[in-house]
Amino acid sequence: MTFPANRPRRLRRSEAIRGFVRETRLGLDGMVYPLFACPGTKVKTEVSSMPGVFQQSVDMLLEECREVADLGIPGVILFGLPERKAEKGSEATAAHGAEQRAVAAIRKAKLDLLVITDVCLCEYTSHGHCGVVKNGEVLNDPTLELLAEAALSHARVGADIVAPSDMMDGRVGAIRKKLDGQGFAEVAILSYAAKYCSGFYGPFREAAESAPQFGDRRSYQMDPANAREALREVALDIEEGADIVMVKPALPYLDIVQRVRERFDVPVAAYNVSGEYSMVKAASRNGWIDEERVVLEILTGIRRAGADIILTYHAKDAARWLKAH
């Protein structure tokens, strides 16, 4: 029988009933807050396109990490800005780099945080691309050793997880081999396995000062039109040793998150990226949306699609709102 015997509204009648039968439960488990470490001391510069997000020297960043831990957010992902950019991004592998110093400071402070580090060259190179450039072309294989050395430098100062975001072929295998060979077999790899060449990265490029100086990244980041290719990328990264795989961005690619979740039996992450964050902030400031309601709806949608881990600039706000509920 259908109506009137079947009335789905019975289970929507009150908040108690709705909560009782809720299928997807959003919590802080698996939530990761991105941070941008820069040179200097007492530096805290707000990113103009990302209200509430800052480029910070390590001393200031450490204070925010304490706030993140106190809110119950389990992890942070660190991005670094160099003192000076170079053709091959030499500061990406330097022990004195901002990212490396930030990891060491968090470890010294004994904060209860999972520390993830972004492994890429774009923030560090003078040309802004994610690999070695020769005659205007981004070279895959010469880039792998630099990425592996960067990951090793992060492991040496205490990173729990390294996260290669460059989209070079074979980089997961190169990093895994380097870490294992240097006694860091316990350090996990979170691979940006399906990273699309997206228009949603604009504010991040301001935050990380990583816009390419020529061309774009279409020759190594994925075509937004492709879904089956994402599954091939994920399969290759798992075969090379990735412990966790990520889809980036999140909102335009929830179908990819779902396909990856259904196909592969490994933890799946999704990055709720800068452009997604900035649009919500702008609309909220104009009074067009209810920020709390929209953010929690977005994060629930990402979780519902199958993401075990969500990287999001909304993490601190979400933590406060969830506790208030």
PDB file of C-alpha atoms in Angstrom:
ATOM      1  CA  MET A   1       0.000   0.000   0.000  1.00  0.00           C
ATOM      2  CA  THR A   2       1.018   3.592  -0.557  1.00  0.00           C
ATOM      3  CA  PHE A   3      -0.705   6.706   0.785  1.00  0.00           C
ATOM      4  CA  PRO A   4      -2.387   6.949   3.277  1.00  0.00           C
ATOM      5  CA  ALA A   5      -0.674   3.906   4.885  1.00  0.00           C
ATOM      6  CA  ASN A   6       2.830   5.148   4.028  1.00  0.00           C
ATOM      7  CA  ARG A   7       3.454   8.639   5.362  1.00  0.00           C
ATOM      8  CA  PRO A   8       7.180   9.569   5.337  1.00  0.00           C
ATOM      9  CA  ARG A   9       6.354  12.793   7.169  1.00  0.00           C
ATOM     10  CA  ARG A  10       5.748  10.752  10.338  1.00  0.00           C
ATOM     11  CA  LEU A  11       9.520  10.542  10.761  1.00  0.00           C
ATOM     12  CA  ARG A  12       9.987  14.291  10.214  1.00  0.00           C
ATOM     13  CA  ARG A  13       7.462  15.413  12.810  1.00  0.00           C
ATOM     14  CA  SER A  14       9.873  16.592  15.535  1.00  0.00           C
ATOM     15  CA  GLU A  15      13.571  17.218  16.023  1.00  0.00           C
ATOM     16  CA  ALA A  16      13.748  14.211  18.340  1.00  0.00           C
ATOM     17  CA  ILE A  17      12.339  11.904  15.655  1.00  0.00           C
ATOM     18  CA  ARG A  18      14.441  13.488  12.883  1.00  0.00           C
ATOM     19  CA  GLY A  19      17.581  13.008  14.952  1.00  0.00           C
ATOM     20  CA  PHE A  20      16.594   9.445  15.838  1.00  0.00           C
ATOM     21  CA  VAL A  21      16.454   8.353  12.180  1.00  0.00           C
ATOM     22  CA  ARG A  22      19.178  10.612  10.756  1.00  0.00           C
ATOM     23  CA  GLU A  23      21.340   8.707   8.269  1.00  0.00           C
ATOM     24  CA  THR A  24      24.445  10.926   8.158  1.00  0.00           C
ATOM     25  CA  ARG A  25      25.915  12.341  11.351  1.00  0.00           C
ATOM     26  CA  LEU A  26      28.367  15.204  11.093  1.00  0.00           C
ATOM     27  CA  GLY A  27      31.015  15.354  13.780  1.00  0.00           C
ATOM     28  CA  LEU A  28      34.573  16.544  14.230  1.00  0.00           C
ATOM     29  CA  ASP A  29      36.117  13.130  13.576  1.00  0.00           C
ATOM     30  CA  GLY A  30      38.092  13.335  10.360  1.00  0.00           C
ATOM     31  CA  MET A  31      37.953  17.138  10.166  1.00  0.00           C
ATOM     32  CA  VAL A  32      41.191  18.914   9.193  1.00  0.00           C
ATOM     33  CA  TYR A  33      41.964  22.639   9.393  1.00  0.00           C
ATOM     34  CA  PRO A  34      44.384  24.161   6.834  1.00  0.00           C
ATOM     35  CA  LEU A  35      47.069  26.614   8.004  1.00  0.00           C
ATOM     36  CA  PHE A  36      49.600  28.776   6.155  1.00  0.00           C
ATOM     37  CA  ALA A  37      53.056  29.140   7.720  1.00  0.00           C
ATOM     38  CA  CYS A  38      55.241  32.040   6.643  1.00  0.00           C
ATOM     39  CA  PRO A  39      58.689  33.411   7.614  1.00  0.00           C
ATOM     40  CA  GLY A  40      59.274  35.921  10.414  1.00  0.00           C
ATOM     41  CA  THR A  41      57.862  36.425  13.905  1.00  0.00           C
ATOM     42  CA  LYS A  42      54.662  38.066  15.130  1.00  0.00           C
ATOM     43  CA  VAL A  43      53.272  37.925  11.588  1.00  0.00           C
ATOM     44  CA  LYS A  44      49.548  37.386  11.135  1.00  0.00           C
ATOM     45  CA  THR A  45      48.234  38.691   7.823  1.00  0.00           C
ATOM     46  CA  GLU A  46      44.639  38.021   6.851  1.00  0.00           C
ATOM     47  CA  VAL A  47      44.080  36.708   3.335  1.00  0.00           C
ATOM     48  CA  SER A  48      41.853  39.333   1.719  1.00  0.00           C
ATOM     49  CA  SER A  49      39.753  36.820  -0.208  1.00  0.00           C
ATOM     50  CA  MET A  50      39.440  34.420   2.754  1.00  0.00           C
ATOM     51  CA  PRO A  51      38.097  36.198   5.850  1.00  0.00           C
ATOM     52  CA  GLY A  52      39.375  34.540   9.022  1.00  0.00           C
ATOM     53  CA  VAL A  53      42.286  32.794   7.291  1.00  0.00           C
ATOM     54  CA  PHE A  54      45.827  34.062   7.801  1.00  0.00           C
ATOM     55  CA  GLN A  55      49.415  33.792   6.660  1.00  0.00           C
ATOM     56  CA  GLN A  56      51.189  33.354   9.980  1.00  0.00           C
ATOM     57  CA  SER A  57      54.689  33.087  11.328  1.00  0.00           C
ATOM     58  CA  VAL A  58      55.293  29.914  13.287  1.00  0.00           C
ATOM     59  CA  ASP A  59      54.866  31.566  16.710  1.00  0.00           C
ATOM     60  CA  MET A  60      51.418  32.880  15.775  1.00  0.00           C
ATOM     61  CA  LEU A  61      50.444  29.691  13.981  1.00  0.00           C
ATOM     62  CA  LEU A  62      51.249  27.721  17.124  1.00  0.00           C
ATOM     63  CA  GLU A  63      48.714  29.791  19.044  1.00  0.00           C
ATOM     64  CA  GLU A  64      46.047  28.971  16.467  1.00  0.00           C
ATOM     65  CA  CYS A  65      46.979  25.299  16.688  1.00  0.00           C
ATOM     66  CA  ARG A  66      46.265  25.447  20.417  1.00  0.00           C
ATOM     67  CA  GLU A  67      42.845  26.899  19.617  1.00  0.00           C
ATOM     68  CA  VAL A  68      42.211  24.167  17.042  1.00  0.00           C
ATOM     69  CA  ALA A  69      43.146  21.449  19.548  1.00  0.00           C
ATOM     70  CA  ASP A  70      40.980  23.004  22.265  1.00  0.00           C
ATOM     71  CA  LEU A  71      38.004  22.970  19.891  1.00  0.00           C
ATOM     72  CA  GLY A  72      38.425  19.221  19.422  1.00  0.00           C
ATOM     73  CA  ILE A  73      39.455  19.346  15.778  1.00  0.00           C
ATOM     74  CA  PRO A  74      41.762  16.342  15.369  1.00  0.00           C
ATOM     75  CA  GLY A  75      44.141  17.537  12.651  1.00  0.00           C
ATOM     76  CA  VAL A  76      45.751  20.351  10.712  1.00  0.00           C
ATOM     77  CA  ILE A  77      47.326  20.466   7.278  1.00  0.00           C
ATOM     78  CA  LEU A  78      50.250  22.850   6.858  1.00  0.00           C
ATOM     79  CA  PHE A  79      51.229  24.873   3.804  1.00  0.00           C
ATOM     80  CA  GLY A  80      54.478  26.805   3.731  1.00  0.00           C
ATOM     81  CA  LEU A  81      55.617  30.093   2.232  1.00  0.00           C
ATOM     82  CA  PRO A  82      59.350  30.552   1.597  1.00  0.00           C
ATOM     83  CA  GLU A  83      61.594  33.496   2.404  1.00  0.00           C
ATOM     84  CA  ARG A  84      62.513  33.533  -1.268  1.00  0.00           C
ATOM     85  CA  LYS A  85      61.345  31.585  -4.274  1.00  0.00           C
ATOM     86  CA  ALA A  86      63.752  29.688  -6.506  1.00  0.00           C
ATOM     87  CA  GLU A  87      63.639  27.971  -9.871  1.00  0.00           C
ATOM     88  CA  LYS A  88      63.497  24.509  -8.282  1.00  0.00           C
ATOM     89  CA  GLY A  89      61.861  25.550  -5.012  1.00  0.00           C
ATOM     90  CA  SER A  90      64.857  24.773  -2.798  1.00  0.00           C
ATOM     91  CA  GLU A  91      63.121  25.864   0.423  1.00  0.00           C
ATOM     92  CA  ALA A  92      60.562  23.077  -0.016  1.00  0.00           C
ATOM     93  CA  THR A  93      63.182  20.635   1.247  1.00  0.00           C
ATOM     94  CA  ALA A  94      65.005  22.917   3.703  1.00  0.00           C
ATOM     95  CA  ALA A  95      65.101  22.036   7.394  1.00  0.00           C
ATOM     96  CA  HIS A  96      64.629  25.743   8.217  1.00  0.00           C
ATOM     97  CA  GLY A  97      61.564  26.133   5.987  1.00  0.00           C
ATOM     98  CA  ALA A  98      58.364  27.541   7.490  1.00  0.00           C
ATOM     99  CA  GLU A  99      56.472  24.283   7.050  1.00  0.00           C
ATOM    100  CA  GLN A 100      59.224  22.239   8.701  1.00  0.00           C
ATOM    101  CA  ARG A 101      59.563  24.710  11.576  1.00  0.00           C
ATOM    102  CA  ALA A 102      55.811  24.689  12.112  1.00  0.00           C
ATOM    103  CA  VAL A 103      55.744  20.898  12.420  1.00  0.00           C
ATOM    104  CA  ALA A 104      58.665  20.973  14.863  1.00  0.00           C
ATOM    105  CA  ALA A 105      56.965  23.673  16.969  1.00  0.00           C
ATOM    106  CA  ILE A 106      53.703  21.712  17.195  1.00  0.00           C
ATOM    107  CA  ARG A 107      55.619  18.636  18.237  1.00  0.00           C
ATOM    108  CA  LYS A 108      57.648  20.539  20.835  1.00  0.00           C
ATOM    109  CA  ALA A 109      54.439  21.993  22.281  1.00  0.00           C
ATOM    110  CA  LYS A 110      53.056  18.449  22.583  1.00  0.00           C
ATOM    111  CA  LEU A 111      49.703  19.466  21.131  1.00  0.00           C
ATOM    112  CA  ASP A 112      47.158  16.733  20.642  1.00  0.00           C
ATOM    113  CA  LEU A 113      46.945  17.226  16.896  1.00  0.00           C
ATOM    114  CA  LEU A 114      47.445  15.049  13.875  1.00  0.00           C
ATOM    115  CA  VAL A 115      49.928  16.924  11.690  1.00  0.00           C
ATOM    116  CA  ILE A 116      49.596  16.639   7.914  1.00  0.00           C
ATOM    117  CA  THR A 117      51.958  18.445   5.563  1.00  0.00           C
ATOM    118  CA  ASP A 118      51.314  19.513   2.013  1.00  0.00           C
ATOM    119  CA  VAL A 119      54.044  18.255  -0.314  1.00  0.00           C
ATOM    120  CA  CYS A 120      54.352  20.389  -3.421  1.00  0.00           C
ATOM    121  CA  LEU A 121      56.673  22.888  -5.076  1.00  0.00           C
ATOM    122  CA  CYS A 122      54.271  25.562  -6.338  1.00  0.00           C
ATOM    123  CA  GLU A 123      54.569  27.778  -3.246  1.00  0.00           C
ATOM    124  CA  TYR A 124      58.355  27.619  -3.462  1.00  0.00           C
ATOM    125  CA  THR A 125      59.161  27.953  -7.158  1.00  0.00           C
ATOM    126  CA  SER A 126      59.746  31.279  -8.891  1.00  0.00           C
ATOM    127  CA  HIS A 127      57.509  30.173 -11.773  1.00  0.00           C
ATOM    128  CA  GLY A 128      54.671  28.915  -9.554  1.00  0.00           C
ATOM    129  CA  HIS A 129      54.374  25.470 -11.095  1.00  0.00           C
ATOM    130  CA  CYS A 130      54.315  22.220  -9.143  1.00  0.00           C
ATOM    131  CA  GLY A 131      57.434  20.749 -10.729  1.00  0.00           C
ATOM    132  CA  VAL A 132      60.715  21.327 -12.483  1.00  0.00           C
ATOM    133  CA  VAL A 133      60.287  23.509 -15.570  1.00  0.00           C
ATOM    134  CA  LYS A 134      62.427  23.359 -18.700  1.00  0.00           C
ATOM    135  CA  ASN A 135      61.678  25.286 -21.889  1.00  0.00           C
ATOM    136  CA  GLY A 136      58.206  26.102 -20.581  1.00  0.00           C
ATOM    137  CA  GLU A 137      57.307  22.465 -19.879  1.00  0.00           C
ATOM    138  CA  VAL A 138      56.696  20.953 -16.445  1.00  0.00           C
ATOM    139  CA  LEU A 139      58.883  17.849 -16.302  1.00  0.00           C
ATOM    140  CA  ASN A 140      57.478  14.863 -14.469  1.00  0.00           C
ATOM    141  CA  ASP A 141      60.366  12.553 -13.600  1.00  0.00           C
ATOM    142  CA  PRO A 142      62.948  15.162 -12.483  1.00  0.00           C
ATOM    143  CA  THR A 143      60.311  16.498 -10.080  1.00  0.00           C
ATOM    144  CA  LEU A 144      59.855  13.214  -8.227  1.00  0.00           C
ATOM    145  CA  GLU A 145      63.123  13.309  -6.300  1.00  0.00           C
ATOM    146  CA  LEU A 146      62.440  16.856  -5.108  1.00  0.00           C
ATOM    147  CA  LEU A 147      58.987  15.867  -3.879  1.00  0.00           C
ATOM    148  CA  ALA A 148      60.383  12.815  -2.120  1.00  0.00           C
ATOM    149  CA  GLU A 149      63.049  14.951  -0.417  1.00  0.00           C
ATOM    150  CA  ALA A 150      60.397  17.445   0.702  1.00  0.00           C
ATOM    151  CA  ALA A 151      58.293  14.656   2.190  1.00  0.00           C
ATOM    152  CA  LEU A 152      61.363  13.274   3.956  1.00  0.00           C
ATOM    153  CA  SER A 153      62.125  16.697   5.452  1.00  0.00           C
ATOM    154  CA  HIS A 154      58.596  16.774   6.880  1.00  0.00           C
ATOM    155  CA  ALA A 155      58.873  13.267   8.290  1.00  0.00           C
ATOM    156  CA  ARG A 156      62.153  14.139  10.008  1.00  0.00           C
ATOM    157  CA  VAL A 157      60.530  16.915  12.046  1.00  0.00           C
ATOM    158  CA  GLY A 158      57.521  14.840  13.056  1.00  0.00           C
ATOM    159  CA  ALA A 159      54.777  14.902  10.420  1.00  0.00           C
ATOM    160  CA  ASP A 160      52.238  12.128  10.896  1.00  0.00           C
ATOM    161  CA  ILE A 161      51.038  12.218   7.287  1.00  0.00           C
ATOM    162  CA  VAL A 162      52.512  13.716   4.126  1.00  0.00           C
ATOM    163  CA  ALA A 163      50.132  14.832   1.396  1.00  0.00           C
ATOM    164  CA  PRO A 164      51.527  15.180  -2.135  1.00  0.00           C
ATOM    165  CA  SER A 165      49.353  17.616  -4.095  1.00  0.00           C
ATOM    166  CA  ASP A 166      51.406  18.050  -7.267  1.00  0.00           C
ATOM    167  CA  MET A 167      49.729  15.437  -9.514  1.00  0.00           C
ATOM    168  CA  MET A 168      53.016  14.212 -10.999  1.00  0.00           C
ATOM    169  CA  ASP A 169      52.825  10.602 -12.195  1.00  0.00           C
ATOM    170  CA  GLY A 170      54.619   8.223  -9.846  1.00  0.00           C
ATOM    171  CA  ARG A 171      55.107  10.621  -6.970  1.00  0.00           C
ATOM    172  CA  VAL A 172      53.404   8.431  -4.367  1.00  0.00           C
ATOM    173  CA  GLY A 173      55.753   5.557  -5.167  1.00  0.00           C
ATOM    174  CA  ALA A 174      58.792   7.831  -5.083  1.00  0.00           C
ATOM    175  CA  ILE A 175      57.784   9.256  -1.701  1.00  0.00           C
ATOM    176  CA  ARG A 176      56.979   5.841  -0.247  1.00  0.00           C
ATOM    177  CA  LYS A 177      60.350   4.477  -1.358  1.00  0.00           C
ATOM    178  CA  LYS A 178      62.196   7.464   0.101  1.00  0.00           C
ATOM    179  CA  LEU A 179      60.381   7.364   3.437  1.00  0.00           C
ATOM    180  CA  ASP A 180      60.761   3.614   3.838  1.00  0.00           C
ATOM    181  CA  GLY A 181      64.437   3.744   2.894  1.00  0.00           C
ATOM    182  CA  GLN A 182      65.138   6.417   5.519  1.00  0.00           C
ATOM    183  CA  GLY A 183      63.375   4.691   8.404  1.00  0.00           C
ATOM    184  CA  PHE A 184      59.988   6.434   8.167  1.00  0.00           C
ATOM    185  CA  ALA A 185      57.813   3.514   7.121  1.00  0.00           C
ATOM    186  CA  GLU A 186      55.225   4.548   9.741  1.00  0.00           C
ATOM    187  CA  VAL A 187      54.560   7.941   8.103  1.00  0.00           C
ATOM    188  CA  ALA A 188      51.356   7.734   6.082  1.00  0.00           C
ATOM    189  CA  ILE A 189      50.673   9.221   2.655  1.00  0.00           C
ATOM    190  CA  LEU A 190      47.463  11.103   1.936  1.00  0.00           C
ATOM    191  CA  SER A 191      47.469  11.445  -1.830  1.00  0.00           C
ATOM    192  CA  TYR A 192      45.695  14.208  -3.708  1.00  0.00           C
ATOM    193  CA  ALA A 193      44.689  11.403  -6.039  1.00  0.00           C
ATOM    194  CA  ALA A 194      41.955  13.147  -8.032  1.00  0.00           C
ATOM    195  CA  LYS A 195      42.903  16.821  -8.077  1.00  0.00           C
ATOM    196  CA  TYR A 196      41.047  18.727 -10.743  1.00  0.00           C
ATOM    197  CA  CYS A 197      42.240  21.820 -12.596  1.00  0.00           C
ATOM    198  CA  SER A 198      39.593  23.985 -10.978  1.00  0.00           C
ATOM    199  CA  GLY A 199      38.538  27.593 -10.931  1.00  0.00           C
ATOM    200  CA  PHE A 200      37.827  27.227  -7.208  1.00  0.00           C
ATOM    201  CA  TYR A 201      41.507  27.565  -6.199  1.00  0.00           C
ATOM    202  CA  GLY A 202      41.818  31.312  -6.700  1.00  0.00           C
ATOM    203  CA  PRO A 203      41.769  32.437  -3.054  1.00  0.00           C
ATOM    204  CA  PHE A 204      44.239  29.685  -2.096  1.00  0.00           C
ATOM    205  CA  ARG A 205      46.702  31.022  -4.629  1.00  0.00           C
ATOM    206  CA  GLU A 206      46.547  34.351  -2.839  1.00  0.00           C
ATOM    207  CA  ALA A 207      47.054  32.649   0.541  1.00  0.00           C
ATOM    208  CA  ALA A 208      49.939  30.470  -0.652  1.00  0.00           C
ATOM    209  CA  GLU A 209      51.287  33.012  -3.164  1.00  0.00           C
ATOM    210  CA  SER A 210      51.392  30.154  -5.662  1.00  0.00           C
ATOM    211  CA  ALA A 211      49.773  31.413  -8.891  1.00  0.00           C
ATOM    212  CA  PRO A 212      51.687  30.152 -11.954  1.00  0.00           C
ATOM    213  CA  GLN A 213      53.705  32.847 -13.689  1.00  0.00           C
ATOM    214  CA  PHE A 214      52.906  31.436 -17.129  1.00  0.00           C
ATOM    215  CA  GLY A 215      50.324  29.099 -18.602  1.00  0.00           C
ATOM    216  CA  ASP A 216      48.178  26.978 -16.286  1.00  0.00           C
ATOM    217  CA  ARG A 217      48.200  23.552 -14.665  1.00  0.00           C
ATOM    218  CA  ARG A 218      46.040  21.676 -17.144  1.00  0.00           C
ATOM    219  CA  SER A 219      48.901  19.434 -18.236  1.00  0.00           C
ATOM    220  CA  TYR A 220      49.073  17.775 -14.817  1.00  0.00           C
ATOM    221  CA  GLN A 221      45.848  18.505 -12.908  1.00  0.00           C
ATOM    222  CA  MET A 222      42.738  16.679 -14.065  1.00  0.00           C
ATOM    223  CA  ASP A 223      40.163  17.787 -16.628  1.00  0.00           C
ATOM    224  CA  PRO A 224      36.941  18.683 -14.747  1.00  0.00           C
ATOM    225  CA  ALA A 225      34.920  16.737 -17.313  1.00  0.00           C
ATOM    226  CA  ASN A 226      36.511  13.373 -16.480  1.00  0.00           C
ATOM    227  CA  ALA A 227      35.224  10.862 -13.939  1.00  0.00           C
ATOM    228  CA  ARG A 228      36.585   7.478 -15.070  1.00  0.00           C
ATOM    229  CA  GLU A 229      40.070   8.975 -15.179  1.00  0.00           C
ATOM    230  CA  ALA A 230      39.751   9.832 -11.477  1.00  0.00           C
ATOM    231  CA  LEU A 231      39.215   6.184 -10.657  1.00  0.00           C
ATOM    232  CA  ARG A 232      42.348   5.265 -12.618  1.00  0.00           C
ATOM    233  CA  GLU A 233      44.341   7.913 -10.746  1.00  0.00           C
ATOM    234  CA  VAL A 234      43.109   6.630  -7.393  1.00  0.00           C
ATOM    235  CA  ALA A 235      43.890   3.016  -8.300  1.00  0.00           C
ATOM    236  CA  LEU A 236      47.431   3.951  -9.349  1.00  0.00           C
ATOM    237  CA  ASP A 237      48.094   5.891  -6.147  1.00  0.00           C
ATOM    238  CA  ILE A 238      46.835   3.044  -3.960  1.00  0.00           C
ATOM    239  CA  GLU A 239      49.029   0.623  -5.911  1.00  0.00           C
ATOM    240  CA  GLU A 240      52.024   2.903  -5.271  1.00  0.00           C
ATOM    241  CA  GLY A 241      51.383   3.006  -1.527  1.00  0.00           C
ATOM    242  CA  ALA A 242      48.846   5.735  -0.734  1.00  0.00           C
ATOM    243  CA  ASP A 243      47.149   5.130   2.614  1.00  0.00           C
ATOM    244  CA  ILE A 244      44.409   7.732   2.097  1.00  0.00           C
ATOM    245  CA  VAL A 245      43.149   9.206  -1.178  1.00  0.00           C
ATOM    246  CA  MET A 246      41.620  12.619  -1.712  1.00  0.00           C
ATOM    247  CA  VAL A 247      39.267  14.287  -4.161  1.00  0.00           C
ATOM    248  CA  LYS A 248      39.753  18.033  -4.675  1.00  0.00           C
ATOM    249  CA  PRO A 249      37.651  20.226  -4.853  1.00  0.00           C
ATOM    250  CA  ALA A 250      34.701  18.800  -2.938  1.00  0.00           C
ATOM    251  CA  LEU A 251      31.397  20.380  -3.952  1.00  0.00           C
ATOM    252  CA  PRO A 252      31.563  20.162  -7.774  1.00  0.00           C
ATOM    253  CA  TYR A 253      32.969  16.627  -7.463  1.00  0.00           C
ATOM    254  CA  LEU A 254      30.721  14.902  -4.936  1.00  0.00           C
ATOM    255  CA  ASP A 255      29.934  12.344  -7.609  1.00  0.00           C
ATOM    256  CA  ILE A 256      33.647  11.521  -7.733  1.00  0.00           C
ATOM    257  CA  VAL A 257      33.798  11.226  -3.941  1.00  0.00           C
ATOM    258  CA  GLN A 258      30.898   8.785  -4.100  1.00  0.00           C
ATOM    259  CA  ARG A 259      32.436   6.716  -6.914  1.00  0.00           C
ATOM    260  CA  VAL A 260      35.776   6.502  -5.118  1.00  0.00           C
ATOM    261  CA  ARG A 261      34.056   5.529  -1.856  1.00  0.00           C
ATOM    262  CA  GLU A 262      32.120   2.749  -3.590  1.00  0.00           C
ATOM    263  CA  ARG A 263      35.095   1.395  -5.564  1.00  0.00           C
ATOM    264  CA  PHE A 264      37.980   1.473  -3.060  1.00  0.00           C
ATOM    265  CA  ASP A 265      38.342   0.181   0.484  1.00  0.00           C
ATOM    266  CA  VAL A 266      40.651   2.900   1.811  1.00  0.00           C
ATOM    267  CA  PRO A 267      39.884   6.121   3.711  1.00  0.00           C
ATOM    268  CA  VAL A 268      38.593   8.851   1.391  1.00  0.00           C
ATOM    269  CA  ALA A 269      39.218  12.556   1.946  1.00  0.00           C
ATOM    270  CA  ALA A 270      37.637  15.574   0.269  1.00  0.00           C
ATOM    271  CA  TYR A 271      39.004  19.118   0.257  1.00  0.00           C
ATOM    272  CA  ASN A 272      36.364  21.824   0.729  1.00  0.00           C
ATOM    273  CA  VAL A 273      38.567  24.344  -1.046  1.00  0.00           C
ATOM    274  CA  SER A 274      39.218  28.070  -0.778  1.00  0.00           C
ATOM    275  CA  GLY A 275      36.789  29.198  -3.469  1.00  0.00           C
ATOM    276  CA  GLU A 276      33.974  27.230  -1.866  1.00  0.00           C
ATOM    277  CA  TYR A 277      34.807  28.844   1.478  1.00  0.00           C
ATOM    278  CA  SER A 278      35.066  32.366   0.070  1.00  0.00           C
ATOM    279  CA  MET A 279      31.719  32.165  -1.724  1.00  0.00           C
ATOM    280  CA  VAL A 280      29.976  31.237   1.513  1.00  0.00           C
ATOM    281  CA  LYS A 281      31.737  34.022   3.419  1.00  0.00           C
ATOM    282  CA  ALA A 282      30.861  36.621   0.772  1.00  0.00           C
ATOM    283  CA  ALA A 283      27.227  35.585   0.586  1.00  0.00           C
ATOM    284  CA  SER A 284      26.959  35.556   4.372  1.00  0.00           C
ATOM    285  CA  ARG A 285      28.477  39.024   4.713  1.00  0.00           C
ATOM    286  CA  ASN A 286      25.918  40.316   2.242  1.00  0.00           C
ATOM    287  CA  GLY A 287      23.107  38.774   4.266  1.00  0.00           C
ATOM    288  CA  TRP A 288      22.089  36.449   1.464  1.00  0.00           C
ATOM    289  CA  ILE A 289      22.463  33.181   3.379  1.00  0.00           C
ATOM    290  CA  ASP A 290      22.516  31.820   6.927  1.00  0.00           C
ATOM    291  CA  GLU A 291      26.226  30.961   7.210  1.00  0.00           C
ATOM    292  CA  GLU A 292      25.925  28.391   9.998  1.00  0.00           C
ATOM    293  CA  ARG A 293      23.089  26.526   8.329  1.00  0.00           C
ATOM    294  CA  VAL A 294      24.767  26.537   4.906  1.00  0.00           C
ATOM    295  CA  VAL A 295      28.196  25.449   6.174  1.00  0.00           C
ATOM    296  CA  LEU A 296      26.834  22.558   8.192  1.00  0.00           C
ATOM    297  CA  GLU A 297      24.696  21.540   5.206  1.00  0.00           C
ATOM    298  CA  ILE A 298      27.753  21.604   2.923  1.00  0.00           C
ATOM    299  CA  LEU A 299      29.859  19.549   5.311  1.00  0.00           C
ATOM    300  CA  THR A 300      27.038  17.058   5.827  1.00  0.00           C
ATOM    301  CA  GLY A 301      26.713  16.717   2.050  1.00  0.00           C
ATOM    302  CA  ILE A 302      30.419  15.978   1.693  1.00  0.00           C
ATOM    303  CA  ARG A 303      30.184  13.377   4.440  1.00  0.00           C
ATOM    304  CA  ARG A 304      27.018  11.908   2.910  1.00  0.00           C
ATOM    305  CA  ALA A 305      28.797  11.490  -0.428  1.00  0.00           C
ATOM    306  CA  GLY A 306      31.288   9.201   1.306  1.00  0.00           C
ATOM    307  CA  ALA A 307      34.172  11.308   2.623  1.00  0.00           C
ATOM    308  CA  ASP A 308      35.700   9.978   5.826  1.00  0.00           C
ATOM    309  CA  ILE A 309      37.970  13.032   6.108  1.00  0.00           C
ATOM    310  CA  ILE A 310      37.101  16.655   5.279  1.00  0.00           C
ATOM    311  CA  LEU A 311      39.719  19.367   4.890  1.00  0.00           C
ATOM    312  CA  THR A 312      37.936  22.663   5.374  1.00  0.00           C
ATOM    313  CA  TYR A 313      38.594  26.280   6.328  1.00  0.00           C
ATOM    314  CA  HIS A 314      35.197  26.169   8.065  1.00  0.00           C
ATOM    315  CA  ALA A 315      36.491  23.668  10.649  1.00  0.00           C
ATOM    316  CA  LYS A 316      36.788  26.065  13.601  1.00  0.00           C
ATOM    317  CA  ASP A 317      33.365  27.611  13.023  1.00  0.00           C
ATOM    318  CA  ALA A 318      31.835  24.186  12.486  1.00  0.00           C
ATOM    319  CA  ALA A 319      33.357  22.939  15.746  1.00  0.00           C
ATOM    320  CA  ARG A 320      31.778  25.792  17.687  1.00  0.00           C
ATOM    321  CA  TRP A 321      28.397  25.363  16.028  1.00  0.00           C
ATOM    322  CA  LEU A 322      28.344  21.601  16.534  1.00  0.00           C
ATOM    323  CA  LYS A 323      29.183  22.013  20.222  1.00  0.00           C
ATOM    324  CA  ALA A 324      26.409  24.581  20.586  1.00  0.00           C
ATOM    325  CA  HIS A 325      23.953  22.047  19.235  1.00  0.00           C
TER     326      HIS A 325
END
